mmCIF file with all atom_site columns, C-alpha atoms in Angstrom:
data_model
loop_
_atom_site.group_PDB
_atom_site.id
_atom_site.type_symbol
_atom_site.label_atom_id
_atom_site.label_alt_id
_atom_site.label_comp_id
_atom_site.label_asym_id
_atom_site.label_entity_id
_atom_site.label_seq_id
_atom_site.pdbx_PDB_ins_code
_atom_site.Cartn_x
_atom_site.Cartn_y
_atom_site.Cartn_z
_atom_site.occupancy
_atom_site.B_iso_or_equiv
_atom_site.pdbx_formal_charge
_atom_site.auth_seq_id
_atom_site.auth_comp_id
_atom_site.auth_asym_id
_atom_site.auth_atom_id
_atom_site.pdbx_PDB_model_num
ATOM 1   C CA . MET A 1 1   ? 15.536 81.549 -19.246 1.00 87.00 ? 1   MET A CA 1
ATOM 2   C CA . PHE A 1 2   ? 13.681 81.582 -15.941 1.00 87.00 ? 2   PHE A CA 1
ATOM 3   C CA . GLY A 1 3   ? 11.877 78.331 -16.865 1.00 90.00 ? 3   GLY A CA 1
ATOM 4   C CA . ILE A 1 4   ? 15.153 76.561 -17.653 1.00 91.00 ? 4   ILE A CA 1
ATOM 5   C CA . ALA A 1 5   ? 16.739 77.773 -14.406 1.00 91.00 ? 5   ALA A CA 1
ATOM 6   C CA . TRP A 1 6   ? 13.634 76.730 -12.455 1.00 92.00 ? 6   TRP A CA 1
ATOM 7   C CA . GLY A 1 7   ? 13.672 73.254 -14.074 1.00 91.00 ? 7   GLY A CA 1
ATOM 8   C CA . VAL A 1 8   ? 17.388 72.700 -13.402 1.00 91.00 ? 8   VAL A CA 1
ATOM 9   C CA . GLY A 1 9   ? 16.997 73.902 -9.817  1.00 91.00 ? 9   GLY A CA 1
ATOM 10  C CA . SER A 1 10  ? 13.997 71.609 -9.249  1.00 92.00 ? 10  SER A CA 1
ATOM 11  C CA . LEU A 1 11  ? 15.858 68.651 -10.733 1.00 92.00 ? 11  LEU A CA 1
ATOM 12  C CA . LEU A 1 12  ? 18.886 69.249 -8.506  1.00 93.00 ? 12  LEU A CA 1
ATOM 13  C CA . LEU A 1 13  ? 16.646 69.549 -5.457  1.00 93.00 ? 13  LEU A CA 1
ATOM 14  C CA . LEU A 1 14  ? 14.821 66.287 -6.216  1.00 93.00 ? 14  LEU A CA 1
ATOM 15  C CA . VAL A 1 15  ? 18.061 64.400 -6.927  1.00 93.00 ? 15  VAL A CA 1
ATOM 16  C CA . GLY A 1 16  ? 19.554 65.746 -3.674  1.00 92.00 ? 16  GLY A CA 1
ATOM 17  C CA . LEU A 1 17  ? 16.491 64.680 -1.675  1.00 92.00 ? 17  LEU A CA 1
ATOM 18  C CA . GLY A 1 18  ? 16.525 61.231 -3.265  1.00 92.00 ? 18  GLY A CA 1
ATOM 19  C CA . GLU A 1 19  ? 20.228 60.703 -2.536  1.00 93.00 ? 19  GLU A CA 1
ATOM 20  C CA . GLY A 1 20  ? 19.813 61.924 1.045   1.00 91.00 ? 20  GLY A CA 1
ATOM 21  C CA . PHE A 1 21  ? 16.902 59.547 1.579   1.00 90.00 ? 21  PHE A CA 1
ATOM 22  C CA . ARG A 1 22  ? 18.843 56.626 0.048   1.00 91.00 ? 22  ARG A CA 1
ATOM 23  C CA . SER A 1 23  ? 21.975 57.212 2.126   1.00 91.00 ? 23  SER A CA 1
ATOM 24  C CA . GLY A 1 24  ? 19.912 57.676 5.310   1.00 89.00 ? 24  GLY A CA 1
ATOM 25  C CA . ASN A 1 25  ? 18.080 54.388 4.748   1.00 87.00 ? 25  ASN A CA 1
ATOM 26  C CA . LYS A 1 26  ? 21.349 52.622 3.958   1.00 86.00 ? 26  LYS A CA 1
ATOM 27  C CA . ARG A 1 27  ? 22.898 53.919 7.190   1.00 84.00 ? 27  ARG A CA 1
ATOM 28  C CA . GLN A 1 28  ? 19.878 52.853 9.267   1.00 82.00 ? 28  GLN A CA 1
ATOM 29  C CA . LEU A 1 29  ? 19.786 49.377 7.729   1.00 79.00 ? 29  LEU A CA 1
ATOM 30  C CA . ALA A 1 30  ? 23.536 48.990 8.328   1.00 77.00 ? 30  ALA A CA 1
ATOM 31  C CA . GLU A 1 31  ? 22.849 49.215 12.078  1.00 75.00 ? 31  GLU A CA 1
ATOM 32  C CA . PHE A 1 32  ? 20.963 45.902 11.878  1.00 75.00 ? 32  PHE A CA 1
ATOM 33  C CA . GLY A 1 33  ? 24.056 44.120 10.572  1.00 70.00 ? 33  GLY A CA 1
ATOM 34  C CA . LYS A 1 34  ? 25.292 42.601 7.330   1.00 74.00 ? 34  LYS A CA 1
ATOM 35  C CA . ASP A 1 35  ? 23.610 39.641 5.609   1.00 78.00 ? 35  ASP A CA 1
ATOM 36  C CA . ILE A 1 36  ? 20.766 39.621 8.122   1.00 82.00 ? 36  ILE A CA 1
ATOM 37  C CA . MET A 1 37  ? 17.302 38.091 7.884   1.00 84.00 ? 37  MET A CA 1
ATOM 38  C CA . PHE A 1 38  ? 14.334 38.402 10.236  1.00 85.00 ? 38  PHE A CA 1
ATOM 39  C CA . ILE A 1 39  ? 11.708 35.684 10.616  1.00 86.00 ? 39  ILE A CA 1
ATOM 40  C CA . PHE A 1 40  ? 8.393  36.616 12.231  1.00 86.00 ? 40  PHE A CA 1
ATOM 41  C CA . PRO A 1 41  ? 5.332  34.563 13.195  1.00 86.00 ? 41  PRO A CA 1
ATOM 42  C CA . GLY A 1 42  ? 2.262  35.157 11.100  1.00 84.00 ? 42  GLY A CA 1
ATOM 43  C CA . ARG A 1 43  ? -0.572 33.507 9.196   1.00 80.00 ? 43  ARG A CA 1
ATOM 44  C CA . ALA A 1 44  ? -0.345 30.786 6.551   1.00 77.00 ? 44  ALA A CA 1
ATOM 45  C CA . PRO A 1 45  ? -3.164 29.858 4.146   1.00 75.00 ? 45  PRO A CA 1
ATOM 46  C CA . ALA A 1 46  ? -4.715 26.420 4.713   1.00 71.00 ? 46  ALA A CA 1
ATOM 47  C CA . MET A 1 47  ? -5.722 26.366 1.038   1.00 72.00 ? 47  MET A CA 1
ATOM 48  C CA . ALA A 1 48  ? -3.338 27.653 -1.622  1.00 72.00 ? 48  ALA A CA 1
ATOM 49  C CA . GLY A 1 49  ? -4.166 31.230 -2.673  1.00 68.00 ? 49  GLY A CA 1
ATOM 50  C CA . SER A 1 50  ? -6.852 31.809 -0.034  1.00 69.00 ? 50  SER A CA 1
ATOM 51  C CA . MET A 1 51  ? -6.231 33.826 3.110   1.00 66.00 ? 51  MET A CA 1
ATOM 52  C CA . ASN A 1 52  ? -9.858 33.296 4.245   1.00 71.00 ? 52  ASN A CA 1
ATOM 53  C CA . SER A 1 53  ? -8.882 30.023 5.874   1.00 69.00 ? 53  SER A CA 1
ATOM 54  C CA . ALA A 1 54  ? -5.469 31.205 7.099   1.00 75.00 ? 54  ALA A CA 1
ATOM 55  C CA . ARG A 1 55  ? -4.218 29.783 10.349  1.00 79.00 ? 55  ARG A CA 1
ATOM 56  C CA . SER A 1 56  ? -1.835 31.483 12.746  1.00 82.00 ? 56  SER A CA 1
ATOM 57  C CA . TYR A 1 57  ? 1.556  30.003 13.409  1.00 83.00 ? 57  TYR A CA 1
ATOM 58  C CA . LEU A 1 58  ? 4.066  30.884 16.111  1.00 87.00 ? 58  LEU A CA 1
ATOM 59  C CA . LEU A 1 59  ? 7.796  30.319 16.165  1.00 89.00 ? 59  LEU A CA 1
ATOM 60  C CA . THR A 1 60  ? 9.216  28.121 18.906  1.00 89.00 ? 60  THR A CA 1
ATOM 61  C CA . TYR A 1 61  ? 12.648 27.609 20.406  1.00 90.00 ? 61  TYR A CA 1
ATOM 62  C CA . ARG A 1 62  ? 12.777 24.336 18.480  1.00 92.00 ? 62  ARG A CA 1
ATOM 63  C CA . ASP A 1 63  ? 12.439 26.370 15.244  1.00 91.00 ? 63  ASP A CA 1
ATOM 64  C CA . TYR A 1 64  ? 15.473 28.418 16.320  1.00 91.00 ? 64  TYR A CA 1
ATOM 65  C CA . LEU A 1 65  ? 17.489 25.257 16.978  1.00 92.00 ? 65  LEU A CA 1
ATOM 66  C CA . ASP A 1 66  ? 16.568 23.954 13.519  1.00 92.00 ? 66  ASP A CA 1
ATOM 67  C CA . ILE A 1 67  ? 17.519 27.266 11.863  1.00 91.00 ? 67  ILE A CA 1
ATOM 68  C CA . ILE A 1 68  ? 20.915 27.464 13.573  1.00 91.00 ? 68  ILE A CA 1
ATOM 69  C CA . GLN A 1 69  ? 21.778 23.991 12.199  1.00 92.00 ? 69  GLN A CA 1
ATOM 70  C CA . ALA A 1 70  ? 21.082 25.001 8.571   1.00 91.00 ? 70  ALA A CA 1
ATOM 71  C CA . VAL A 1 71  ? 24.115 24.842 6.284   1.00 91.00 ? 71  VAL A CA 1
ATOM 72  C CA . HIS A 1 72  ? 24.111 28.479 5.108   1.00 90.00 ? 72  HIS A CA 1
ATOM 73  C CA . VAL A 1 73  ? 23.302 30.069 8.480   1.00 90.00 ? 73  VAL A CA 1
ATOM 74  C CA . ARG A 1 74  ? 26.404 31.532 10.137  1.00 88.00 ? 74  ARG A CA 1
ATOM 75  C CA . ASN A 1 75  ? 24.707 32.708 13.325  1.00 90.00 ? 75  ASN A CA 1
ATOM 76  C CA . ALA A 1 76  ? 21.207 33.175 14.716  1.00 90.00 ? 76  ALA A CA 1
ATOM 77  C CA . SER A 1 77  ? 19.596 34.560 17.827  1.00 89.00 ? 77  SER A CA 1
ATOM 78  C CA . PRO A 1 78  ? 15.998 34.290 19.003  1.00 90.00 ? 78  PRO A CA 1
ATOM 79  C CA . ILE A 1 79  ? 14.350 37.443 20.322  1.00 89.00 ? 79  ILE A CA 1
ATOM 80  C CA . ILE A 1 80  ? 11.193 37.697 22.372  1.00 87.00 ? 80  ILE A CA 1
ATOM 81  C CA . THR A 1 81  ? 9.704  41.131 23.000  1.00 87.00 ? 81  THR A CA 1
ATOM 82  C CA . ARG A 1 82  ? 7.227  42.797 25.332  1.00 86.00 ? 82  ARG A CA 1
ATOM 83  C CA . ASP A 1 83  ? 6.264  46.443 25.192  1.00 86.00 ? 83  ASP A CA 1
ATOM 84  C CA . ASP A 1 84  ? 4.172  46.702 28.362  1.00 86.00 ? 84  ASP A CA 1
ATOM 85  C CA . VAL A 1 85  ? 6.911  46.530 31.005  1.00 83.00 ? 85  VAL A CA 1
ATOM 86  C CA . ARG A 1 86  ? 6.849  48.855 34.006  1.00 85.00 ? 86  ARG A CA 1
ATOM 87  C CA . ALA A 1 87  ? 10.299 49.346 35.529  1.00 83.00 ? 87  ALA A CA 1
ATOM 88  C CA . VAL A 1 88  ? 10.785 50.707 39.039  1.00 83.00 ? 88  VAL A CA 1
ATOM 89  C CA . SER A 1 89  ? 13.965 51.958 40.683  1.00 80.00 ? 89  SER A CA 1
ATOM 90  C CA . GLU A 1 90  ? 14.437 53.624 44.033  1.00 81.00 ? 90  GLU A CA 1
ATOM 91  C CA . TYR A 1 91  ? 14.504 56.980 42.170  1.00 83.00 ? 91  TYR A CA 1
ATOM 92  C CA . ALA A 1 92  ? 11.750 56.780 39.535  1.00 84.00 ? 92  ALA A CA 1
ATOM 93  C CA . ASN A 1 93  ? 9.260  54.648 37.583  1.00 85.00 ? 93  ASN A CA 1
ATOM 94  C CA . ALA A 1 94  ? 9.242  54.185 33.803  1.00 85.00 ? 94  ALA A CA 1
ATOM 95  C CA . ASN A 1 95  ? 7.419  52.271 31.108  1.00 85.00 ? 95  ASN A CA 1
ATOM 96  C CA . GLY A 1 96  ? 9.237  50.619 28.255  1.00 81.00 ? 96  GLY A CA 1
ATOM 97  C CA . GLY A 1 97  ? 9.906  47.554 26.206  1.00 83.00 ? 97  GLY A CA 1
ATOM 98  C CA . ILE A 1 98  ? 12.095 44.575 26.872  1.00 84.00 ? 98  ILE A CA 1
ATOM 99  C CA . LEU A 1 99  ? 13.888 42.140 24.584  1.00 85.00 ? 99  LEU A CA 1
ATOM 100 C CA . GLY A 1 100 ? 14.865 38.673 25.673  1.00 87.00 ? 100 GLY A CA 1
ATOM 101 C CA . THR A 1 101 ? 17.731 37.289 23.609  1.00 88.00 ? 101 THR A CA 1
ATOM 102 C CA . GLU A 1 102 ? 20.925 35.269 23.673  1.00 88.00 ? 102 GLU A CA 1
ATOM 103 C CA . PRO A 1 103 ? 24.505 36.617 23.886  1.00 88.00 ? 103 PRO A CA 1
ATOM 104 C CA . GLN A 1 104 ? 25.304 36.129 20.190  1.00 87.00 ? 104 GLN A CA 1
ATOM 105 C CA . LEU A 1 105 ? 22.886 38.909 19.166  1.00 86.00 ? 105 LEU A CA 1
ATOM 106 C CA . ASN A 1 106 ? 25.760 41.373 19.623  1.00 84.00 ? 106 ASN A CA 1
ATOM 107 C CA . GLU A 1 107 ? 27.747 39.433 16.980  1.00 83.00 ? 107 GLU A CA 1
ATOM 108 C CA . ILE A 1 108 ? 24.841 39.684 14.508  1.00 83.00 ? 108 ILE A CA 1
ATOM 109 C CA . SER A 1 109 ? 23.578 43.219 15.041  1.00 80.00 ? 109 SER A CA 1
ATOM 110 C CA . TYR A 1 110 ? 25.454 46.454 15.766  1.00 76.00 ? 110 TYR A CA 1
ATOM 111 C CA . LEU A 1 111 ? 24.750 47.230 19.431  1.00 79.00 ? 111 LEU A CA 1
ATOM 112 C CA . PRO A 1 112 ? 27.460 49.470 20.906  1.00 80.00 ? 112 PRO A CA 1
ATOM 113 C CA . VAL A 1 113 ? 27.707 49.404 24.686  1.00 83.00 ? 113 VAL A CA 1
ATOM 114 C CA . LYS A 1 114 ? 28.522 52.775 26.264  1.00 81.00 ? 114 LYS A CA 1
ATOM 115 C CA . GLN A 1 115 ? 29.456 51.417 29.655  1.00 81.00 ? 115 GLN A CA 1
ATOM 116 C CA . GLY A 1 116 ? 29.689 47.968 31.216  1.00 83.00 ? 116 GLY A CA 1
ATOM 117 C CA . ARG A 1 117 ? 29.523 44.832 29.065  1.00 86.00 ? 117 ARG A CA 1
ATOM 118 C CA . TRP A 1 118 ? 27.259 42.799 26.825  1.00 88.00 ? 118 TRP A CA 1
ATOM 119 C CA . LEU A 1 119 ? 25.742 39.447 27.803  1.00 89.00 ? 119 LEU A CA 1
ATOM 120 C CA . ASN A 1 120 ? 28.025 36.404 27.593  1.00 88.00 ? 120 ASN A CA 1
ATOM 121 C CA . GLN A 1 121 ? 27.741 32.611 27.497  1.00 89.00 ? 121 GLN A CA 1
ATOM 122 C CA . LEU A 1 122 ? 28.581 32.341 31.208  1.00 91.00 ? 122 LEU A CA 1
ATOM 123 C CA . ASP A 1 123 ? 25.534 34.502 32.026  1.00 89.00 ? 123 ASP A CA 1
ATOM 124 C CA . GLU A 1 124 ? 23.400 32.059 30.081  1.00 86.00 ? 124 GLU A CA 1
ATOM 125 C CA . SER A 1 125 ? 24.936 28.835 31.410  1.00 89.00 ? 125 SER A CA 1
ATOM 126 C CA . GLN A 1 126 ? 24.732 30.053 35.033  1.00 91.00 ? 126 GLN A CA 1
ATOM 127 C CA . LYS A 1 127 ? 21.238 31.524 34.461  1.00 89.00 ? 127 LYS A CA 1
ATOM 128 C CA . ARG A 1 128 ? 22.312 34.905 35.842  1.00 88.00 ? 128 ARG A CA 1
ATOM 129 C CA . ASN A 1 129 ? 19.786 37.734 36.048  1.00 87.00 ? 129 ASN A CA 1
ATOM 130 C CA . VAL A 1 130 ? 21.545 40.192 33.713  1.00 86.00 ? 130 VAL A CA 1
ATOM 131 C CA . ILE A 1 131 ? 20.193 43.197 31.817  1.00 84.00 ? 131 ILE A CA 1
ATOM 132 C CA . VAL A 1 132 ? 21.624 45.542 29.225  1.00 85.00 ? 132 VAL A CA 1
ATOM 133 C CA . LEU A 1 133 ? 19.794 48.751 29.972  1.00 82.00 ? 133 LEU A CA 1
ATOM 134 C CA . GLY A 1 134 ? 19.003 51.144 27.144  1.00 81.00 ? 134 GLY A CA 1
ATOM 135 C CA . ASP A 1 135 ? 20.233 54.703 27.437  1.00 80.00 ? 135 ASP A CA 1
ATOM 136 C CA . GLN A 1 136 ? 16.757 56.289 27.512  1.00 80.00 ? 136 GLN A CA 1
ATOM 137 C CA . LEU A 1 137 ? 15.412 53.924 30.192  1.00 81.00 ? 137 LEU A CA 1
ATOM 138 C CA . ASN A 1 138 ? 18.606 54.417 32.194  1.00 82.00 ? 138 ASN A CA 1
ATOM 139 C CA . ARG A 1 139 ? 18.039 58.194 32.179  1.00 82.00 ? 139 ARG A CA 1
ATOM 140 C CA . ASN A 1 140 ? 14.365 57.730 33.134  1.00 82.00 ? 140 ASN A CA 1
ATOM 141 C CA . LEU A 1 141 ? 15.024 55.308 36.002  1.00 82.00 ? 141 LEU A CA 1
ATOM 142 C CA . PHE A 1 142 ? 18.123 57.025 37.392  1.00 81.00 ? 142 PHE A CA 1
ATOM 143 C CA . PRO A 1 143 ? 17.714 60.760 36.710  1.00 81.00 ? 143 PRO A CA 1
ATOM 144 C CA . GLY A 1 144 ? 20.757 62.883 37.496  1.00 74.00 ? 144 GLY A CA 1
ATOM 145 C CA . ARG A 1 145 ? 22.823 59.852 38.458  1.00 69.00 ? 145 ARG A CA 1
ATOM 146 C CA . PRO A 1 146 ? 25.803 58.352 36.647  1.00 62.00 ? 146 PRO A CA 1
ATOM 147 C CA . ALA A 1 147 ? 25.077 55.364 34.406  1.00 58.00 ? 147 ALA A CA 1
ATOM 148 C CA . VAL A 1 148 ? 24.336 52.133 36.252  1.00 54.00 ? 148 VAL A CA 1
ATOM 149 C CA . GLY A 1 149 ? 25.336 48.817 34.696  1.00 52.00 ? 149 GLY A CA 1
ATOM 150 C CA . SER A 1 150 ? 25.568 48.331 30.953  1.00 52.00 ? 150 SER A CA 1
ATOM 151 C CA . THR A 1 151 ? 23.857 50.838 28.730  1.00 50.00 ? 151 THR A CA 1
ATOM 152 C CA . VAL A 1 152 ? 23.334 50.605 25.000  1.00 51.00 ? 152 VAL A CA 1
ATOM 153 C CA . CYS A 1 153 ? 23.722 53.809 22.985  1.00 43.00 ? 153 CYS A CA 1
#
């Protein structure tokens, strides 16, 4: 009897863990957006089947313009990242990452703005210096102060 109870209990525990893991992953992936694809630079083999002679390739803005014109692409946004940025305010210093993107990223990916606004086409056309500041960096740069500018949750 104890063996049967132990087996049923173990099975229920494993099924519960599996379902929790599946729903958690589904929820995290939903934050990226629906019907989304990422394209990254990498290495391509010069000879078929051999990575010994692989050459590096980088994506360019021209690649983005070609992708956005494809028939089955509804929307696209290039992103450039740097993780070695040092930000300084009159209150504190902080290290962090920065993403450079275009305004339509908010239409592709779920990025709720707590306060302020997201980038727009006028910012881009007038080449304004605009930033959407992440919540953590906002707290690090302006400790004890109300939120400044746009902050992403």
